Amino acid sequence: MWARATAGIVPGFFLSAAIVGLASWLLPGPWQSTLVLGGLAFFPVWVGVFCLGFLFRSGARAWLAYSLLAAAGLAGLALLRHLQWVQ
C-alpha cells in the first residue's frame, strides 16, 4: 500500500504537471492566459492521479506506469517546445 501511495505522490506529481502543462499549452490562445486556471486545476488532478494509483495490483506496477507516463508527458512538452508549436 505504501508503494502505491508513494507512486501517486512522486511520479504522480510529474504526471499531473505534464497533464496540466499539455492542457495549458494545447488550449487556444497564449499559455499565459491559462496559468491561473492550470494552477487551480493542478491539485485536483494530482489527487485524482494519487487515488487512481491504488487501482494497480502492486506498487511496482504503479511506479512503472506512472513513471513511464510522466516521462512521456514531459517529453511531449519538450517536443512541443522544441518544434516551436508553443511559445
mmCIF file of C-alpha atoms in Angstrom:
data_model
loop_
_atom_site.group_PDB
_atom_site.id
_atom_site.type_symbol
_atom_site.label_atom_id
_atom_site.label_comp_id
_atom_site.label_asym_id
_atom_site.label_seq_id
_atom_site.Cartn_x
_atom_site.Cartn_y
_atom_site.Cartn_z
ATOM 1 C CA MET A 1 0.000 0.000 0.000
ATOM 2 C CA TRP A 2 2.829 2.431 0.787
ATOM 3 C CA ALA A 3 4.447 1.774 -2.574
ATOM 4 C CA ARG A 4 1.242 2.688 -4.386
ATOM 5 C CA ALA A 5 0.849 5.803 -2.242
ATOM 6 C CA THR A 6 4.385 6.984 -2.948
ATOM 7 C CA ALA A 7 3.849 6.245 -6.640
ATOM 8 C CA GLY A 8 0.906 8.627 -6.557
ATOM 9 C CA ILE A 9 2.972 11.240 -4.747
ATOM 10 C CA VAL A 10 6.317 11.264 -6.568
ATOM 11 C CA PRO A 11 5.833 10.287 -10.237
ATOM 12 C CA GLY A 12 2.158 11.217 -9.889
ATOM 13 C CA PHE A 13 3.253 14.801 -9.256
ATOM 14 C CA PHE A 14 5.205 14.899 -12.507
ATOM 15 C CA LEU A 15 2.399 13.143 -14.390
ATOM 16 C CA SER A 16 -0.068 15.746 -13.112
ATOM 17 C CA ALA A 17 2.295 18.540 -14.098
ATOM 18 C CA ALA A 18 2.566 17.064 -17.592
ATOM 19 C CA ILE A 19 -1.218 16.711 -17.916
ATOM 20 C CA VAL A 20 -1.893 20.278 -16.790
ATOM 21 C CA GLY A 21 1.013 21.601 -18.861
ATOM 22 C CA LEU A 22 -0.170 19.869 -22.015
ATOM 23 C CA ALA A 23 -3.704 21.121 -21.449
ATOM 24 C CA SER A 24 -2.440 24.673 -20.892
ATOM 25 C CA TRP A 25 -0.243 24.639 -23.968
ATOM 26 C CA LEU A 26 -2.740 22.993 -26.299
ATOM 27 C CA LEU A 27 -5.672 25.264 -25.485
ATOM 28 C CA PRO A 28 -6.151 28.138 -27.939
ATOM 29 C CA GLY A 29 -4.527 31.418 -27.057
ATOM 30 C CA PRO A 30 -1.317 32.170 -25.208
ATOM 31 C CA TRP A 31 -0.354 29.792 -22.413
ATOM 32 C CA GLN A 32 -0.080 32.731 -20.014
ATOM 33 C CA SER A 33 -3.860 33.102 -20.110
ATOM 34 C CA THR A 34 -4.281 29.575 -18.706
ATOM 35 C CA LEU A 35 -1.662 29.926 -15.965
ATOM 36 C CA VAL A 36 -4.063 30.629 -13.088
ATOM 37 C CA LEU A 37 -6.584 28.034 -14.235
ATOM 38 C CA GLY A 38 -3.809 25.463 -14.612
ATOM 39 C CA GLY A 39 -2.531 26.246 -11.141
ATOM 40 C CA LEU A 40 -6.002 25.779 -9.718
ATOM 41 C CA ALA A 41 -6.568 22.555 -11.655
ATOM 42 C CA PHE A 42 -3.221 21.028 -10.704
ATOM 43 C CA PHE A 43 -4.104 19.928 -7.172
ATOM 44 C CA PRO A 44 -7.380 18.136 -8.076
ATOM 45 C CA VAL A 45 -5.606 16.403 -10.969
ATOM 46 C CA TRP A 46 -2.803 15.317 -8.628
ATOM 47 C CA VAL A 47 -5.306 13.996 -6.080
ATOM 48 C CA GLY A 48 -7.079 12.075 -8.849
ATOM 49 C CA VAL A 49 -3.807 10.565 -10.039
ATOM 50 C CA PHE A 50 -2.921 9.705 -6.433
ATOM 51 C CA CYS A 51 -6.259 7.933 -5.905
ATOM 52 C CA LEU A 52 -6.001 6.030 -9.187
ATOM 53 C CA GLY A 53 -2.656 4.655 -8.014
ATOM 54 C CA PHE A 54 -4.491 2.367 -5.607
ATOM 55 C CA LEU A 55 -6.182 0.575 -8.509
ATOM 56 C CA PHE A 56 -2.898 -1.047 -9.542
ATOM 57 C CA ARG A 57 -2.224 -4.603 -8.402
ATOM 58 C CA SER A 58 1.147 -3.726 -6.929
ATOM 59 C CA GLY A 59 3.268 -0.742 -6.077
ATOM 60 C CA ALA A 60 5.855 -1.739 -8.653
ATOM 61 C CA ARG A 61 3.251 -1.595 -11.419
ATOM 62 C CA ALA A 62 2.044 1.784 -10.196
ATOM 63 C CA TRP A 63 5.597 3.138 -10.113
ATOM 64 C CA LEU A 64 6.344 1.757 -13.575
ATOM 65 C CA ALA A 65 3.150 3.046 -15.173
ATOM 66 C CA TYR A 66 3.273 6.482 -13.574
ATOM 67 C CA SER A 67 6.978 6.901 -14.273
ATOM 68 C CA LEU A 68 6.573 5.974 -17.939
ATOM 69 C CA LEU A 69 3.501 8.175 -18.359
ATOM 70 C CA ALA A 70 5.206 11.103 -16.621
ATOM 71 C CA ALA A 71 8.310 10.716 -18.782
ATOM 72 C CA ALA A 72 6.161 10.539 -21.922
ATOM 73 C CA GLY A 73 4.147 13.595 -20.893
ATOM 74 C CA LEU A 74 7.199 15.667 -20.061
ATOM 75 C CA ALA A 75 8.865 14.513 -23.281
ATOM 76 C CA GLY A 76 5.740 15.650 -25.119
ATOM 77 C CA LEU A 77 6.074 19.077 -23.519
ATOM 78 C CA ALA A 78 9.741 19.231 -24.513
ATOM 79 C CA LEU A 79 8.898 18.126 -28.058
ATOM 80 C CA LEU A 80 6.216 20.792 -28.428
ATOM 81 C CA ARG A 81 8.682 23.398 -27.244
ATOM 82 C CA HIS A 82 11.490 22.089 -29.471
ATOM 83 C CA LEU A 83 9.241 22.126 -32.545
ATOM 84 C CA GLN A 84 8.161 25.646 -31.559
ATOM 85 C CA TRP A 85 4.492 24.710 -31.646
ATOM 86 C CA VAL A 86 4.126 26.621 -28.396
ATOM 87 C CA GLN A 87 5.753 29.842 -27.331
#
